[in-house]
Coordinates of C-alpha atoms in Angstrom, one line a residue:
M1 CA 205.8 -61.3 97.1
Y2 CA 209.2 -62.4 99.0
K3 CA 211.7 -64.1 96.6
I4 CA 211.7 -67.5 98.0
P5 CA 214.3 -70.0 96.3
L6 CA 212.6 -72.8 94.3
N7 CA 214.0 -75.0 96.4
D8 CA 213.0 -73.8 99.7
I9 CA 209.7 -73.8 98.9
K10 CA 209.6 -77.4 97.6
E11 CA 211.1 -77.9 101.2
K12 CA 208.6 -76.6 103.3
I13 CA 205.8 -77.9 101.0
V14 CA 207.2 -81.3 101.2
A15 CA 207.7 -81.1 105.0
S16 CA 204.0 -80.3 105.4
G17 CA 203.2 -83.7 105.2
K18 CA 200.8 -82.8 102.4
L19 CA 202.8 -83.6 99.5
D20 CA 205.5 -85.6 98.5
L21 CA 208.3 -84.2 96.1
N22 CA 207.4 -86.3 93.0
N23 CA 203.4 -85.6 93.3
L24 CA 204.8 -81.6 93.9
D25 CA 207.0 -81.7 90.8
L26 CA 204.2 -83.1 88.8
K27 CA 201.7 -80.0 90.6
I28 CA 204.1 -77.6 89.6
K29 CA 204.3 -79.1 85.9
E30 CA 200.3 -79.1 85.9
K31 CA 200.2 -75.6 87.3
I32 CA 202.3 -74.2 84.6
N33 CA 200.4 -75.7 81.5
E34 CA 196.9 -74.9 83.7
L35 CA 198.1 -71.1 83.1
S36 CA 199.6 -71.3 79.6
G37 CA 203.1 -71.1 80.9
L38 CA 202.9 -67.2 82.1
I39 CA 204.6 -68.4 85.2
S40 CA 207.9 -69.3 86.5
E41 CA 208.3 -72.8 89.1
E42 CA 208.6 -70.2 91.5
G43 CA 205.6 -69.5 90.9
A44 CA 203.7 -71.8 90.3
A45 CA 205.1 -73.6 93.7
H46 CA 204.0 -70.1 95.4
I47 CA 200.4 -70.9 94.8
I48 CA 200.8 -74.6 95.5
A49 CA 201.4 -73.7 98.6
N50 CA 198.9 -70.9 99.1
E51 CA 196.5 -73.7 98.2
L52 CA 197.6 -76.6 100.4
A53 CA 197.6 -73.5 103.5
V54 CA 201.6 -74.0 103.9
E55 CA 203.2 -70.9 105.6
L56 CA 206.0 -70.2 103.5
V57 CA 207.1 -67.2 106.0
D58 CA 206.5 -66.7 110.0
V59 CA 205.6 -62.7 109.3
N60 CA 205.2 -63.3 113.3
K61 CA 208.8 -63.9 114.0
N62 CA 210.5 -61.4 115.2
R63 CA 214.3 -62.4 114.7
L64 CA 215.0 -64.4 111.9
K65 CA 218.0 -66.7 111.4
V66 CA 219.6 -66.3 107.9
K67 CA 218.1 -68.9 105.7
E68 CA 214.8 -67.4 106.7
I69 CA 215.3 -64.1 105.1
Y70 CA 214.1 -63.7 101.8
A71 CA 214.6 -60.8 99.4
G72 CA 211.4 -58.6 99.5
M73 CA 211.3 -58.5 103.2
K74 CA 210.9 -55.2 105.3
N75 CA 211.2 -54.8 109.4
V76 CA 213.6 -57.8 109.8
S77 CA 215.9 -58.2 112.9
V78 CA 219.1 -61.2 112.5
L79 CA 221.8 -61.7 114.8
G80 CA 225.5 -62.8 113.1
K81 CA 228.9 -63.1 113.7
V82 CA 230.8 -61.0 111.4
V83 CA 232.8 -63.2 109.5
R84 CA 234.4 -60.4 107.0
K85 CA 234.7 -56.6 106.7
F86 CA 234.8 -54.9 103.7
D87 CA 236.6 -51.1 103.0
V88 CA 234.8 -48.4 102.9
H89 CA 234.0 -47.4 99.3
E90 CA 233.2 -43.8 98.2
F91 CA 231.4 -42.8 95.1
A92 CA 230.3 -39.3 93.2
K93 CA 226.8 -38.9 92.5
G94 CA 226.5 -35.4 90.7
D95 CA 228.0 -32.7 92.8
S96 CA 227.7 -35.0 96.1
T97 CA 229.7 -37.7 97.2
G98 CA 228.2 -40.7 98.9
K99 CA 229.6 -44.2 101.1
V100 CA 229.1 -47.5 101.2
C101 CA 230.1 -50.5 103.6
S102 CA 229.2 -54.1 104.1
L103 CA 229.7 -57.0 106.1
I104 CA 229.3 -60.5 105.7
I105 CA 227.3 -61.7 109.0
G106 CA 226.2 -65.4 109.6
D107 CA 224.8 -68.0 111.9
E108 CA 224.6 -71.9 112.2
T109 CA 222.3 -71.7 109.0
G110 CA 224.2 -69.6 106.4
T111 CA 225.8 -66.3 105.8
M112 CA 224.6 -63.2 104.2
R113 CA 225.9 -59.4 103.2
V114 CA 224.4 -56.4 105.6
V115 CA 225.0 -53.2 103.5
F116 CA 225.7 -49.7 105.6
W117 CA 225.2 -46.6 103.4
N118 CA 226.4 -43.0 103.8
E119 CA 226.9 -42.1 107.8
Q120 CA 225.7 -45.7 108.4
T121 CA 229.2 -46.6 107.6
D122 CA 230.6 -44.8 110.8
L123 CA 228.8 -47.3 113.0
L124 CA 231.2 -50.1 111.5
E125 CA 234.4 -48.3 112.9
K126 CA 234.5 -50.3 115.6
V127 CA 233.3 -53.5 114.1
N128 CA 235.9 -56.5 113.6
A129 CA 235.5 -59.9 112.7
D130 CA 234.1 -62.3 115.1
D131 CA 232.1 -59.7 116.7
I132 CA 228.4 -60.7 117.4
I133 CA 226.2 -57.7 115.8
L134 CA 222.1 -57.9 116.0
V135 CA 220.7 -55.7 112.7
R136 CA 217.0 -54.3 113.8
E137 CA 214.5 -52.6 111.3
A138 CA 216.2 -53.7 108.0
Y139 CA 215.1 -54.4 104.6
V140 CA 216.5 -56.9 102.0
R141 CA 217.0 -56.9 98.4
E142 CA 218.8 -58.8 96.0
N143 CA 221.9 -58.4 94.1
K144 CA 223.2 -60.8 91.9
N145 CA 220.9 -63.7 92.9
Q146 CA 222.0 -63.6 96.8
K147 CA 220.3 -61.5 99.4
E148 CA 221.2 -58.6 101.2
V149 CA 220.3 -56.6 104.4
H150 CA 220.8 -52.9 103.8
L151 CA 220.1 -50.7 107.0
G152 CA 217.8 -48.5 105.7
E153 CA 217.0 -44.9 107.6
R154 CA 215.3 -46.5 110.3
G155 CA 218.0 -49.5 111.0
E156 CA 220.7 -49.8 113.5
I157 CA 222.8 -52.2 114.8
E158 CA 224.2 -53.3 118.2
V159 CA 227.9 -54.6 118.8
N160 CA 228.3 -57.8 121.1
P161 CA 225.0 -57.4 122.9
E162 CA 225.6 -59.0 126.2
G163 CA 223.6 -62.8 126.4
E164 CA 223.7 -63.2 122.8
T165 CA 226.4 -65.9 120.8
V166 CA 226.8 -67.4 117.7
E167 CA 228.5 -70.7 118.3
N168 CA 229.0 -72.0 114.5
V169 CA 228.4 -70.4 111.2
R170 CA 227.5 -72.1 108.4
Q171 CA 229.8 -71.9 105.4
G172 CA 228.1 -70.3 102.7
S173 CA 224.3 -70.7 102.8
G174 CA 224.6 -74.5 103.1
F175 CA 226.3 -74.9 99.3
E176 CA 225.9 -78.7 98.5
R177 CA 228.9 -80.5 96.2
K178 CA 227.3 -81.5 93.0
K179 CA 229.0 -82.8 90.1
I180 CA 228.6 -80.9 86.6
S181 CA 226.4 -84.0 85.0
E182 CA 224.1 -83.9 87.8
L183 CA 223.2 -79.7 87.3
N184 CA 219.9 -78.7 85.9
D185 CA 218.4 -75.1 85.4
G186 CA 217.5 -73.5 88.6
T187 CA 219.7 -75.4 91.2
E188 CA 221.0 -73.3 93.7
N189 CA 223.4 -73.8 96.4
V190 CA 226.0 -75.5 94.6
E191 CA 229.8 -76.3 95.0
L192 CA 231.5 -77.3 92.2
L193 CA 235.3 -78.2 92.5
G194 CA 236.2 -77.8 88.3
T195 CA 239.3 -77.5 86.5
V196 CA 239.4 -74.5 83.9
V197 CA 240.0 -75.7 80.3
Q198 CA 239.0 -72.6 78.5
V199 CA 239.5 -68.6 79.0
F200 CA 237.3 -66.0 77.5
D201 CA 238.5 -62.2 77.6
P202 CA 236.4 -60.1 80.0
R203 CA 233.8 -57.8 79.1
F204 CA 234.5 -54.4 80.2
F205 CA 231.4 -51.8 81.0
M206 CA 229.9 -48.6 83.1
V207 CA 227.9 -49.1 85.7
H208 CA 226.2 -46.2 88.2
P209 CA 228.5 -46.1 91.5
E210 CA 225.4 -46.6 93.5
S211 CA 222.9 -48.7 92.2
G212 CA 225.5 -50.9 90.4
R213 CA 222.9 -50.4 87.0
R214 CA 224.3 -49.9 83.4
I215 CA 225.0 -46.1 82.7
Q216 CA 221.7 -44.4 80.8
E217 CA 221.8 -41.2 79.3
G218 CA 220.7 -38.5 81.4
D219 CA 222.7 -39.7 84.4
D220 CA 224.8 -37.2 86.2
V221 CA 227.3 -39.2 88.2
V222 CA 231.0 -40.5 87.4
P223 CA 230.5 -43.7 86.4
A224 CA 232.4 -47.3 88.1
L225 CA 234.3 -49.6 86.1
S226 CA 232.5 -53.2 86.1
Y227 CA 233.7 -56.5 84.2
V228 CA 232.1 -59.9 83.9
M229 CA 234.5 -63.0 82.4
N230 CA 233.6 -66.4 81.4
V231 CA 235.5 -69.9 81.7
V232 CA 234.5 -73.6 81.0
L233 CA 234.8 -75.6 84.1
D234 CA 235.7 -79.5 83.9
D235 CA 234.9 -81.7 86.5
G236 CA 235.3 -85.1 84.4
T237 CA 231.9 -85.6 84.5
G238 CA 231.1 -82.6 82.0
T239 CA 231.8 -79.1 81.4
I240 CA 230.0 -76.4 82.4
R241 CA 230.3 -72.2 81.3
G242 CA 231.1 -70.3 84.3
V243 CA 230.0 -66.7 84.9
F244 CA 231.8 -64.6 87.0
W245 CA 231.3 -61.2 87.5
K246 CA 233.0 -58.0 89.1
N247 CA 234.5 -59.4 92.8
Q248 CA 234.4 -63.2 91.7
T249 CA 236.3 -62.0 88.6
N250 CA 239.3 -60.6 91.3
H251 CA 239.2 -63.7 93.2
L252 CA 239.2 -65.9 89.9
L253 CA 242.6 -64.0 88.5
G254 CA 243.7 -62.6 91.7
K255 CA 243.4 -59.1 90.5
N256 CA 242.1 -55.6 92.0
E257 CA 240.1 -52.8 89.9
E258 CA 243.0 -51.1 89.2
E259 CA 245.1 -54.3 87.3
M260 CA 241.4 -55.2 86.0
G261 CA 241.5 -51.6 84.3
A262 CA 244.7 -52.1 82.6
F263 CA 243.8 -55.0 80.7
K264 CA 240.4 -53.1 79.2
E265 CA 243.2 -50.7 78.4
D266 CA 245.6 -53.0 76.7
P267 CA 243.6 -56.5 76.1
S268 CA 247.1 -58.1 75.0
L269 CA 248.1 -58.1 78.7
F270 CA 245.7 -60.3 79.4
E271 CA 246.8 -63.6 76.8
S272 CA 249.4 -64.9 79.9
M273 CA 246.5 -64.5 82.4
K274 CA 244.6 -66.7 80.1
T275 CA 247.4 -69.4 79.9
D276 CA 248.3 -69.1 83.6
L277 CA 244.6 -69.7 84.4
L278 CA 244.5 -73.0 82.0
G279 CA 244.5 -75.8 84.7
E280 CA 243.8 -74.5 87.6
Q281 CA 241.6 -76.0 89.7
F282 CA 239.0 -74.0 92.0
K283 CA 235.8 -74.9 94.1
V284 CA 233.0 -72.2 93.2
M285 CA 229.8 -71.8 94.5
G286 CA 226.5 -70.7 92.7
R287 CA 223.7 -71.3 90.8
V288 CA 222.6 -72.7 87.5
K289 CA 220.8 -70.8 85.4
K290 CA 219.8 -71.3 81.4
N291 CA 221.1 -69.1 78.8
D292 CA 217.8 -69.3 76.5
M293 CA 219.7 -67.6 73.5
F294 CA 222.3 -69.9 73.6
D295 CA 220.4 -72.7 74.5
R296 CA 223.3 -73.9 77.8
L297 CA 223.1 -74.3 81.4
E298 CA 225.6 -71.9 82.9
F299 CA 226.9 -71.7 86.5
N300 CA 226.9 -68.5 87.9
A301 CA 229.2 -67.7 90.5
Q302 CA 228.9 -66.1 94.0
I303 CA 231.9 -67.7 95.8
V304 CA 235.4 -68.6 94.5
E305 CA 238.0 -69.9 95.8
K306 CA 241.4 -71.8 94.8
A307 CA 240.9 -75.7 95.3
N308 CA 243.3 -77.0 98.3
P309 CA 244.7 -80.5 97.5
Q310 CA 245.3 -81.6 100.9
E311 CA 241.2 -80.9 101.7
E312 CA 240.3 -82.1 99.0
I313 CA 242.0 -85.5 99.7
A314 CA 241.2 -85.3 103.6
K315 CA 237.4 -85.7 102.4
V316 CA 238.2 -88.4 100.1
E317 CA 239.7 -90.4 102.7
A318 CA 237.1 -89.6 104.9
I319 CA 234.5 -91.1 103.0
I320 CA 236.7 -93.9 102.0
E321 CA 237.2 -94.8 105.7
T322 CA 233.0 -94.0 106.6
V323 CA 232.6 -96.6 103.5
E324 CA 234.9 -99.1 105.3
K325 CA 233.6 -98.7 108.7
T326 CA 229.9 -99.3 107.2
E327 CA 230.8 -102.5 105.0
S328 CA 232.3 -104.0 107.9
V329 CA 228.5 -103.0 110.1
E330 CA 227.2 -105.7 108.0
K331 CA 229.8 -108.4 108.8
A332 CA 229.0 -107.8 112.5
E333 CA 227.1 -109.2 115.4
P334 CA 224.4 -107.0 116.2
V335 CA 225.8 -105.9 119.2
E336 CA 228.9 -104.8 117.5
K337 CA 226.9 -103.4 114.4
A338 CA 225.3 -100.5 116.6
E339 CA 228.4 -99.7 118.1
V340 CA 229.8 -99.1 114.7
E341 CA 227.3 -97.2 113.5
E342 CA 227.3 -95.0 116.2
K343 CA 230.4 -94.1 115.5
V344 CA 230.0 -93.6 111.3
E345 CA 227.0 -91.4 112.8
S346 CA 229.8 -89.5 114.9
V347 CA 232.2 -89.1 112.1
E348 CA 229.3 -87.9 109.5
S349 CA 228.3 -85.4 111.7
T350 CA 231.3 -83.9 112.5
E351 CA 232.4 -84.1 108.7
S352 CA 229.2 -82.4 107.5
V353 CA 229.4 -78.8 110.1
E354 CA 232.8 -76.7 109.5
P355 CA 233.1 -72.8 111.2
V356 CA 233.6 -70.2 108.2
E357 CA 236.8 -68.6 108.8
K358 CA 237.1 -67.3 105.3
V359 CA 234.1 -66.3 103.3
K360 CA 234.8 -64.6 99.6
S361 CA 232.2 -62.5 98.5
S362 CA 229.1 -62.5 96.4
E363 CA 229.3 -59.2 93.8
S364 CA 229.5 -56.5 96.6
A365 CA 227.5 -53.8 97.5
E366 CA 230.3 -51.7 96.5
T367 CA 230.7 -52.6 93.5
K368 CA 226.9 -54.3 92.1
E369 CA 226.6 -55.1 88.6

């Protein structure tokens, strides 16, 4: 079974016209109770989709959009524009060594990571940002709640294929700005604008350099350093603990692995970082998950950006301008009203879509947790 996010399943069922959202939510709860709570909401939604004969995935489609790709898929082909290229990372495995590298590609529906192993990394020598690449015969895995396309043995790429274009790339995977007070367990593709009000020390551990899992007894590899860090974010409507894995921590602190290693050796060095971080504003994108042990919601960060005050002010001004125009419509004559509505719709459409210029990575394949 493909790992399809709950919101995507709901969207497809509602779009089929067979259930509205309220009745669907009731059906999901009934199905969970019917099966004595042994399945998740996603599992219940899958069953309901099958019962209603709602097709969640078009298995006969030759080429997929980024939004249509889910963990568990095989023989996937996707066309995208390169928005970021990472350095090649070398690792040791027993007596041998390996290499891994990745790209972030995107189309008008979202962005995702494409991972290349060993000899495949040579394919990327001539690939640059803004190139168009066509990936064929790949498989899809999930890494830290984000899907990744892996080239595999049969996989191949074509750089700048003739006649192929990607006009716009949608930021992230369609992240929606929400207030902390609006968050619920399982909410995905969320963007928060929050201020850091509490900082916790990072926790360090060693992982398998290739798989990213924790080192186990008998692993004959040179382990890689990894870490996770928590901060509390406040947006004026509430607070939530943010969980930042290795790459997200690097972006949050503006540090690299070597600099983080110094904090591991001497934790006292981190005290000044904690002070500097307090009061800083960040735009964080990710998903919400409940920590059952502590009975609280946590925000798992996937993309981290320093907040841009000018950008946020521009957004607020645009909203105010749209509201003012909408209010003026109510006082206008019918002909004038239609003209103003058309202008408002034009403003809203241009505000809602922005091409990606820079994408911060989620937990990278090079430094998997």
